[in-house]
Short mmCIF file of C-alpha atoms in Angstrom, two decimals:
data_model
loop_
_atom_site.label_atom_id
_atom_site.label_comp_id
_atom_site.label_asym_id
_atom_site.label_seq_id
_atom_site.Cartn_x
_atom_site.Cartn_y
_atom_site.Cartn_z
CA UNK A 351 70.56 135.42 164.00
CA UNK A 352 70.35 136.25 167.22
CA UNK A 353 67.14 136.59 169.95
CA UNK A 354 67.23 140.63 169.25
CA UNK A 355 67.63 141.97 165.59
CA UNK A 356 68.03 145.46 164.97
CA UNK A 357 66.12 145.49 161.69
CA UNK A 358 61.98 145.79 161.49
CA UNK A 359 61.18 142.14 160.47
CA UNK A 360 63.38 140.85 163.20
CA UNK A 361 61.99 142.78 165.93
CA UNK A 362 58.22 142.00 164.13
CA UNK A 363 58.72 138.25 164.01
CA UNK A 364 60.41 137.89 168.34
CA UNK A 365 57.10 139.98 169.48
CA UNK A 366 54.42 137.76 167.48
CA UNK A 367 56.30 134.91 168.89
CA UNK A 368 56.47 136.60 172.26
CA UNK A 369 52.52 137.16 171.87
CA UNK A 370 51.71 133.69 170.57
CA UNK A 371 53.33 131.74 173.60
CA UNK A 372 52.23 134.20 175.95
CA UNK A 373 48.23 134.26 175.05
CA UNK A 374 47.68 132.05 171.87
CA UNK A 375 47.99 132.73 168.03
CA UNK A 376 44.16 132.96 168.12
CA UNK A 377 43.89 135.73 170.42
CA UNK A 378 47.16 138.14 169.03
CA UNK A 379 46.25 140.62 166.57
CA UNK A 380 48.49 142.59 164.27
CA UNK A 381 48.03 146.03 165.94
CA UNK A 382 49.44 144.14 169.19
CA UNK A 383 52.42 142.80 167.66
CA UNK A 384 53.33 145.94 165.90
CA UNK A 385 52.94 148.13 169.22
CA UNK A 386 54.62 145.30 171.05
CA UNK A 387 57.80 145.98 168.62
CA UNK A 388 57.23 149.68 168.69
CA UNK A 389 56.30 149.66 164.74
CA UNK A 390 53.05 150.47 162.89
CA UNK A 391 50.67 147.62 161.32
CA UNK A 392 51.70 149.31 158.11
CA UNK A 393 55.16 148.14 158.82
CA UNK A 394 53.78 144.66 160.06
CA UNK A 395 52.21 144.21 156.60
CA UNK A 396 55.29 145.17 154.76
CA UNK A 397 57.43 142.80 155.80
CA UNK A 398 54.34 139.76 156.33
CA UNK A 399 51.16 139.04 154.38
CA UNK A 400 49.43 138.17 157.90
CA UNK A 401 50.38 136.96 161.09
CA UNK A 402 50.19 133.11 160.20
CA UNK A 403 53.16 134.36 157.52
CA UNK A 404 55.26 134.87 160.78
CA UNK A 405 55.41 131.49 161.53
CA UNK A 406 56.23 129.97 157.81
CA UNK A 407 58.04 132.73 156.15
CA UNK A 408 60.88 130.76 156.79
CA UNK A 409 59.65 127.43 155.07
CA UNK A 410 60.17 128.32 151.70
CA UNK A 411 63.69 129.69 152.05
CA UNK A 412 64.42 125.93 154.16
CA UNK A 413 62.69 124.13 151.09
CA UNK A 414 64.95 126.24 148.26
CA UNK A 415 68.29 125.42 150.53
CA UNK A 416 67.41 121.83 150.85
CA UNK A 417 66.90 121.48 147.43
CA UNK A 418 70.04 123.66 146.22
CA UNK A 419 71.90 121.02 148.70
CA UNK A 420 70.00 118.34 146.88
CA UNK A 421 71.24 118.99 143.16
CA UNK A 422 74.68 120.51 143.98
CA UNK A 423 75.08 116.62 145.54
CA UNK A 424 78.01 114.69 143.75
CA UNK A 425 76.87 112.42 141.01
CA UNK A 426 77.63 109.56 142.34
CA UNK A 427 76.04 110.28 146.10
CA UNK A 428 73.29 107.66 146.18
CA UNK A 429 69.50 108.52 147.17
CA UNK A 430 69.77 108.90 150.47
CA UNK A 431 73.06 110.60 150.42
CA UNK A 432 71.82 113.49 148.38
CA UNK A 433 68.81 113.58 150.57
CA UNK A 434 71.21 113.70 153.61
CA UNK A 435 73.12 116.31 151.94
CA UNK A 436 69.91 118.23 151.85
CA UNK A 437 69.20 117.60 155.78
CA UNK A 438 72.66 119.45 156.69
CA UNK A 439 71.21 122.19 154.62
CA UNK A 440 68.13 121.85 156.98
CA UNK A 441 70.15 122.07 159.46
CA UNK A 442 71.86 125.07 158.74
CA UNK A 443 68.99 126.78 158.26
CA UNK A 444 66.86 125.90 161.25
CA UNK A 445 69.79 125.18 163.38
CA UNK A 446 70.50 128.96 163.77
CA UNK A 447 68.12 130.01 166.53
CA UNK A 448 67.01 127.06 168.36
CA UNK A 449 65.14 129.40 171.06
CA UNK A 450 63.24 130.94 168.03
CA UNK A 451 62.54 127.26 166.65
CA UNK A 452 61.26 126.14 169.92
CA UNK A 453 59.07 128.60 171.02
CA UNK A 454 57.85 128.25 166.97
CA UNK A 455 57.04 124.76 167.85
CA UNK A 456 55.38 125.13 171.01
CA UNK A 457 53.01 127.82 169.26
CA UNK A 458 52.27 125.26 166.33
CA UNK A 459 51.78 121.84 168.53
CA UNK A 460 49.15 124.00 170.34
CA UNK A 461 47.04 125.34 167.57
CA UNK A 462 45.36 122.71 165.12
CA UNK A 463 45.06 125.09 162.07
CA UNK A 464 48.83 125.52 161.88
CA UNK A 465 49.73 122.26 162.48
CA UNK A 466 47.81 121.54 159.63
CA UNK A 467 49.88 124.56 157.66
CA UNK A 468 52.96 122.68 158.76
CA UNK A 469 52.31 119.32 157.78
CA UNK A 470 51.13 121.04 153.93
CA UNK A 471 54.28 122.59 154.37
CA UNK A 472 56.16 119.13 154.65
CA UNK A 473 54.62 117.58 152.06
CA UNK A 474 55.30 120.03 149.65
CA UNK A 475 58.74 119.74 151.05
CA UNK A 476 58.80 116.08 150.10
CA UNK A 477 57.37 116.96 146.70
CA UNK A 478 59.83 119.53 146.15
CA UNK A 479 63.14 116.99 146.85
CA UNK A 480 61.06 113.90 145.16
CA UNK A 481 61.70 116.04 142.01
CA UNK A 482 65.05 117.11 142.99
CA UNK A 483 65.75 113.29 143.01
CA UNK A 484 64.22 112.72 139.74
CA UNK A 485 66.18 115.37 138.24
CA UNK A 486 69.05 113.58 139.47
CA UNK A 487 68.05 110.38 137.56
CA UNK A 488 66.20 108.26 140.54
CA UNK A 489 63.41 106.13 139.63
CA UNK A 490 59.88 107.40 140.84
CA UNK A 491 59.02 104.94 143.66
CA UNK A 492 62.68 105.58 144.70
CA UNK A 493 62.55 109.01 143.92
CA UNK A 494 59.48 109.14 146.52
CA UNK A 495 60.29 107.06 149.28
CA UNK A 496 63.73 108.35 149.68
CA UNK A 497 62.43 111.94 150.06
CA UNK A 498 59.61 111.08 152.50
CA UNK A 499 62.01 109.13 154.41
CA UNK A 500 63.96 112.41 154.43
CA UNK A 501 61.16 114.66 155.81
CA UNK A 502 60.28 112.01 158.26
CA UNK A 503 64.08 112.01 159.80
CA UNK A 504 63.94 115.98 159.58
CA UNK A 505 60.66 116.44 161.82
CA UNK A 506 61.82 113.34 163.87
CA UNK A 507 65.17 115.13 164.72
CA UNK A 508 63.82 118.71 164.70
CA UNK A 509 61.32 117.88 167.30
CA UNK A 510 63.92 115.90 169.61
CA UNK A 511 66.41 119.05 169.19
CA UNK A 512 64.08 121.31 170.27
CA UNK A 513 62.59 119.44 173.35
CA UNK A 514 66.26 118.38 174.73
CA UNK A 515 66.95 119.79 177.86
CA UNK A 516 70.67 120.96 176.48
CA UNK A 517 71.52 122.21 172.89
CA UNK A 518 73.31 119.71 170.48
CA UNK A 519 74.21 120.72 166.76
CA UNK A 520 70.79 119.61 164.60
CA UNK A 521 73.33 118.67 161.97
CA UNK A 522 74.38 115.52 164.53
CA UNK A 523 70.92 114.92 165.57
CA UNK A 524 69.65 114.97 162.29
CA UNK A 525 72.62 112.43 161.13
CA UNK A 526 71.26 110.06 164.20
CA UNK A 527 67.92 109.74 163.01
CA UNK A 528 69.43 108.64 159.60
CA UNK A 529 71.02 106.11 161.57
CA UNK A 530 68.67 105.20 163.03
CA UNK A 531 66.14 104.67 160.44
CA UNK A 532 68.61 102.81 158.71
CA UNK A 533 69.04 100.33 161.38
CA UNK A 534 65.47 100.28 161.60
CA UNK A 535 64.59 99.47 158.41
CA UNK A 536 67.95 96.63 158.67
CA UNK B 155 33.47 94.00 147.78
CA UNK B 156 31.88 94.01 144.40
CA UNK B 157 30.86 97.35 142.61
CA UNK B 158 27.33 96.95 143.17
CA UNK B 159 26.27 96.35 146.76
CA UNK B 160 22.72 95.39 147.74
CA UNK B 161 22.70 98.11 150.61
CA UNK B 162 22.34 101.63 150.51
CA UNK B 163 25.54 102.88 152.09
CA UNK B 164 26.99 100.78 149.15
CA UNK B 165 24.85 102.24 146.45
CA UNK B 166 25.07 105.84 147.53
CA UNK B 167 28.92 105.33 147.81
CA UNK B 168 28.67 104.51 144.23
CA UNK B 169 26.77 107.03 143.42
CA UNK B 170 28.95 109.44 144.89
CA UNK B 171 31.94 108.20 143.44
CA UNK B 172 30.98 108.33 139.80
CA UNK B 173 29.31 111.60 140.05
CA UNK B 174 32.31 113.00 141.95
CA UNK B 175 34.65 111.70 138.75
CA UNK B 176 32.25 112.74 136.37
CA UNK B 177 31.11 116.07 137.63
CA UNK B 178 33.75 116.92 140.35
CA UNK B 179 33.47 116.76 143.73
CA UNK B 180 32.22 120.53 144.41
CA UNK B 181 30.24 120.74 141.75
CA UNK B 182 27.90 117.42 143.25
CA UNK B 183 25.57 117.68 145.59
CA UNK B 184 23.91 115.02 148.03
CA UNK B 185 20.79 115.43 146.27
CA UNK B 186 21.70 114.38 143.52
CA UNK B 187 23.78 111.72 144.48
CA UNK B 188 20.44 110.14 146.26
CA UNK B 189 19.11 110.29 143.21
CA UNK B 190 21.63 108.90 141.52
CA UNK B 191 21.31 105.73 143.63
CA UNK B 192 17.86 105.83 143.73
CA UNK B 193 17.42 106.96 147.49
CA UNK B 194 16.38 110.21 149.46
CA UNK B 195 18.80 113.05 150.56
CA UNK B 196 17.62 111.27 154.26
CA UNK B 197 18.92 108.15 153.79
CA UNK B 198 21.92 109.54 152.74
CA UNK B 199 22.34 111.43 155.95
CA UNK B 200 21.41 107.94 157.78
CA UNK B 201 25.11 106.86 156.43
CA UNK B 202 27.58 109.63 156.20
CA UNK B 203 27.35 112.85 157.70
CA UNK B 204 28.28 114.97 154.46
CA UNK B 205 29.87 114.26 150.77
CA UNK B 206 33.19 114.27 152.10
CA UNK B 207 32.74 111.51 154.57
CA UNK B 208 31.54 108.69 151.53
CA UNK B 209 35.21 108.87 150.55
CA UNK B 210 36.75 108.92 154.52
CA UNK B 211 34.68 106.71 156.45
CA UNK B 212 37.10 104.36 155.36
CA UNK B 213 40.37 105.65 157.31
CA UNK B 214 38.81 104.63 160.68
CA UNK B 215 38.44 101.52 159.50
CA UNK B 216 42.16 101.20 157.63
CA UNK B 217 43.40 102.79 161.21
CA UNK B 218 41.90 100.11 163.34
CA UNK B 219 42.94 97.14 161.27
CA UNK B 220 46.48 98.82 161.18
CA UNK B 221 46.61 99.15 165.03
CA UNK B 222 44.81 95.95 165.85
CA UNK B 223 47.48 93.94 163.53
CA UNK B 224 50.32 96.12 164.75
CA UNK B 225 49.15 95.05 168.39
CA UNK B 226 49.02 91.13 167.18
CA UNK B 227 52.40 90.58 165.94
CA UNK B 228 54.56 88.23 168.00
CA UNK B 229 56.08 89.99 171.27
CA UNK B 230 59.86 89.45 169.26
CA UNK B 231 59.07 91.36 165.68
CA UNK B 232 61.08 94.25 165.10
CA UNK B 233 59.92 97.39 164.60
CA UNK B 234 59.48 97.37 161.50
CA UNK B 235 58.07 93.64 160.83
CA UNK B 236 55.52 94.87 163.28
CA UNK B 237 54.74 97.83 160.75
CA UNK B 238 54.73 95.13 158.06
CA UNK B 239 52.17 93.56 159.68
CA UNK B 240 50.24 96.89 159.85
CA UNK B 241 50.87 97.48 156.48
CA UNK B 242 49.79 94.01 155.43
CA UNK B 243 46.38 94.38 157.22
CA UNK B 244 46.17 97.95 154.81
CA UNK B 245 46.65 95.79 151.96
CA UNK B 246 43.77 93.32 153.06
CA UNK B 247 41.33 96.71 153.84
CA UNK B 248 42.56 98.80 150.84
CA UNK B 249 43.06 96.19 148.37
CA UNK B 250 39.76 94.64 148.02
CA UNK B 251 38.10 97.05 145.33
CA UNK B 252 41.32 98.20 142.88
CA UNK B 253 38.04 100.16 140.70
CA UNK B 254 36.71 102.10 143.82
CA UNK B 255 40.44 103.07 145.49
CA UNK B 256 41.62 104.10 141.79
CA UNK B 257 38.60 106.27 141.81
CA UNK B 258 38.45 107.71 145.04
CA UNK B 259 42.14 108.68 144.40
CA UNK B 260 41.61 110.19 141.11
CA UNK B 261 39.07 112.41 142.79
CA UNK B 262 41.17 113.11 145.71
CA UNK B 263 44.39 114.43 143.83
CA UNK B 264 42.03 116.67 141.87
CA UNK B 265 41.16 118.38 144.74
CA UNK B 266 43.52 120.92 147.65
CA UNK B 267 40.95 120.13 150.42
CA UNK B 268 40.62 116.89 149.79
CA UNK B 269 44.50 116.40 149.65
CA UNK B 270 44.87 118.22 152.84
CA UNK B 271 41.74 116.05 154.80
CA UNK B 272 44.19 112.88 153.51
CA UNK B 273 47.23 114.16 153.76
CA UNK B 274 45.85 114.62 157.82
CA UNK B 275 44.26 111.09 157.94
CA UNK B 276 47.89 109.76 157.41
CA UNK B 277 49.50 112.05 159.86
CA UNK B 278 46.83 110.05 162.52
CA UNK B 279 47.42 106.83 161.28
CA UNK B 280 51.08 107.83 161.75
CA UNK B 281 50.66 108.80 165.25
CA UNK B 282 48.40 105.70 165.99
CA UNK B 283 50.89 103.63 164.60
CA UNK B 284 53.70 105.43 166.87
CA UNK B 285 51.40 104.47 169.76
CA UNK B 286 51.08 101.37 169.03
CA UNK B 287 54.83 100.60 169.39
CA UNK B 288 55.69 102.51 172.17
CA UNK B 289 52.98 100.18 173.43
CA UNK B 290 55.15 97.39 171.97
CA UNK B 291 58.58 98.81 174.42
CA UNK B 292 59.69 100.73 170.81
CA UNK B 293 61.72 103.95 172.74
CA UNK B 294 60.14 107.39 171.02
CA UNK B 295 62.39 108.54 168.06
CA UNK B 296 62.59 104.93 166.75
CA UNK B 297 58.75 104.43 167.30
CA UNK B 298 58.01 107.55 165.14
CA UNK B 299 60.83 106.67 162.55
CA UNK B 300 59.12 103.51 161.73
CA UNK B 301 55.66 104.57 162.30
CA UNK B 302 56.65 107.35 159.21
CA UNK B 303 58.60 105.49 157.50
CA UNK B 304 55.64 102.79 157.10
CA UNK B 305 52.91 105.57 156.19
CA UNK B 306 55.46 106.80 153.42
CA UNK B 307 55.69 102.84 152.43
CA UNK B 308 51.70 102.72 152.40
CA UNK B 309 51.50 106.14 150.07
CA UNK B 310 54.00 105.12 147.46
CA UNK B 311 52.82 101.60 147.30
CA UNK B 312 49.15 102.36 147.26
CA UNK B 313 49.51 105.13 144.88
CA UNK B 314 51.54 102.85 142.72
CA UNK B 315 49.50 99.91 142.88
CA UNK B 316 46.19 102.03 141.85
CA UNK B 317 48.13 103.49 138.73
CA UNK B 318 49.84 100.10 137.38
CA UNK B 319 48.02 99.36 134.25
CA UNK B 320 47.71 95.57 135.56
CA UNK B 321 45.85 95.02 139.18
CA UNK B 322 48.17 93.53 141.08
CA UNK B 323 48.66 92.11 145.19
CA UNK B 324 48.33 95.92 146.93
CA UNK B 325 50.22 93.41 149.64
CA UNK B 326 52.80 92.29 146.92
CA UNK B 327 53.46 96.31 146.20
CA UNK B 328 53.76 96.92 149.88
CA UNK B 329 56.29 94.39 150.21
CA UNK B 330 58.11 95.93 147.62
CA UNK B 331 58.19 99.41 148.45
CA UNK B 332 59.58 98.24 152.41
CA UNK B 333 62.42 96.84 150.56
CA UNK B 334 63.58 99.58 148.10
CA UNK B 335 63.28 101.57 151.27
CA UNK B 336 65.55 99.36 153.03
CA UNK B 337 67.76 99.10 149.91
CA UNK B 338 67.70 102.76 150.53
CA UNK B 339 68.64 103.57 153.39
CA UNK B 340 71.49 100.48 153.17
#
């Protein structure tokens, strides 16, 4: 995906962002983003229920790839395996358009009412693979604590890919923070 | 701290506790939990500024002791002993009234605000905690690993330890639930 799509939700989602670093979520309306990419609010509310949707539209679709990664995992991958099979997942999906993920962030960290949206988001992301991993056999506890470990390495890693001076694959970055954790936790 | 306290913020905690299990906690009002514990809507307000803070006024508290023990831990712990140390002072704050926790959780899952209001009272404990070992020299990625990494260790073993038939040592659980995570991530 690149910074300028030709079709209407593209162009709806880069102004919104646009708007949102420049003055604020708080203070964009619809009507501005829609005249900002030369569409109608009727258009704006085709593609987006409102313009917090903008922002998290994308969360379910990263939750169902994570968790396709998760049970397409071999058999025998361990716990943490399978949940690093779903961070590669993660990172194909949010590893796309690191410009678009960045200024997402910056708009989130600065408004308290989505951050709040985002961390509901996460958890339900860490629901969503705990069952993923119990489907797959893994005790509850395990189940758990494997898949919060997982969301904790993917905000860990997302948030050090974005702020890095210079672009590196979130893939590798994400793979670090496994790493890491695991020598951590040593 | 036994179930019946001599002292008002005690008894009214009580009192909102059963009536929040009994009745749930938007259909209970602080009316009638004065009256429940045989004190006036003003006292009540003398404690806790609404209904919702009887069941948080206690994850200042858990914070501090988590910092403060964080902060204590020899100058050559780990990362993650230092968290165990964290996490053992949660045991010693958490763990003194199994009946009251179970409770308070019980209502808590029942409810999407109340979830959320948690579900951000662990996001600050995990940022205090992150503090508290950058503090300690920990370089940023690893502090926040940990620092998650322990809250995920404090939700699973809490959780577990107030749904085990048998009470057991919250501290005990905790110490458990650090090493499946490190057996893991091995």
């Amino acid at each position: 995906m690149g910074r300028w799509e030709p079709n209407a939700s593209g162009r709806l989602r880069e102004a919104a962002l646009d708007l949102y670093v420049e003055r604020g979520f708080e203070q964009t309306t619809v009507a501005e983003i829609a005249a900002r990419a030369g569409l109608t609010a009727r258009t704006f509310f085709r593609h987006f229920a409102d313009k917090r949707e903008v922002l998290f539209a994308g969360s379910e679709l990263l939750e169902e790839h994570m968790v396709e990664a998760l049970d397409r995992a071999p058999e025998a991958a361990s716990p943490m395996e399978a949940v690093g099979a779903a961070l590669d997942a993660a990172a194909g999906t949010l590893g796309r358009n690191r410009d678009f993920s960045r200024r997402r962030h910056l708009v989130i960290v600065a408004n308290g009412e989505l951050q709040e949206r985002e961390l509901i988001k996460m958890t339900r992301l860490a629901t969503a693979l705990t069952e993923g991993l119990r489907r797959r056999g893994v005790a509850e506890g395990d189940a758990r604590l494997a898949a919060e470990a997982g969301v904790a390495v993917l905000r860990v890693a997302f948030e050090r890919w974005v702020t890095e001076p210079e672009e590196r694959d979130l893939a590798l970055v994400m793979r670090e923070s496994v790493e890491r954790l695991r020598s951590l936790t040593r």
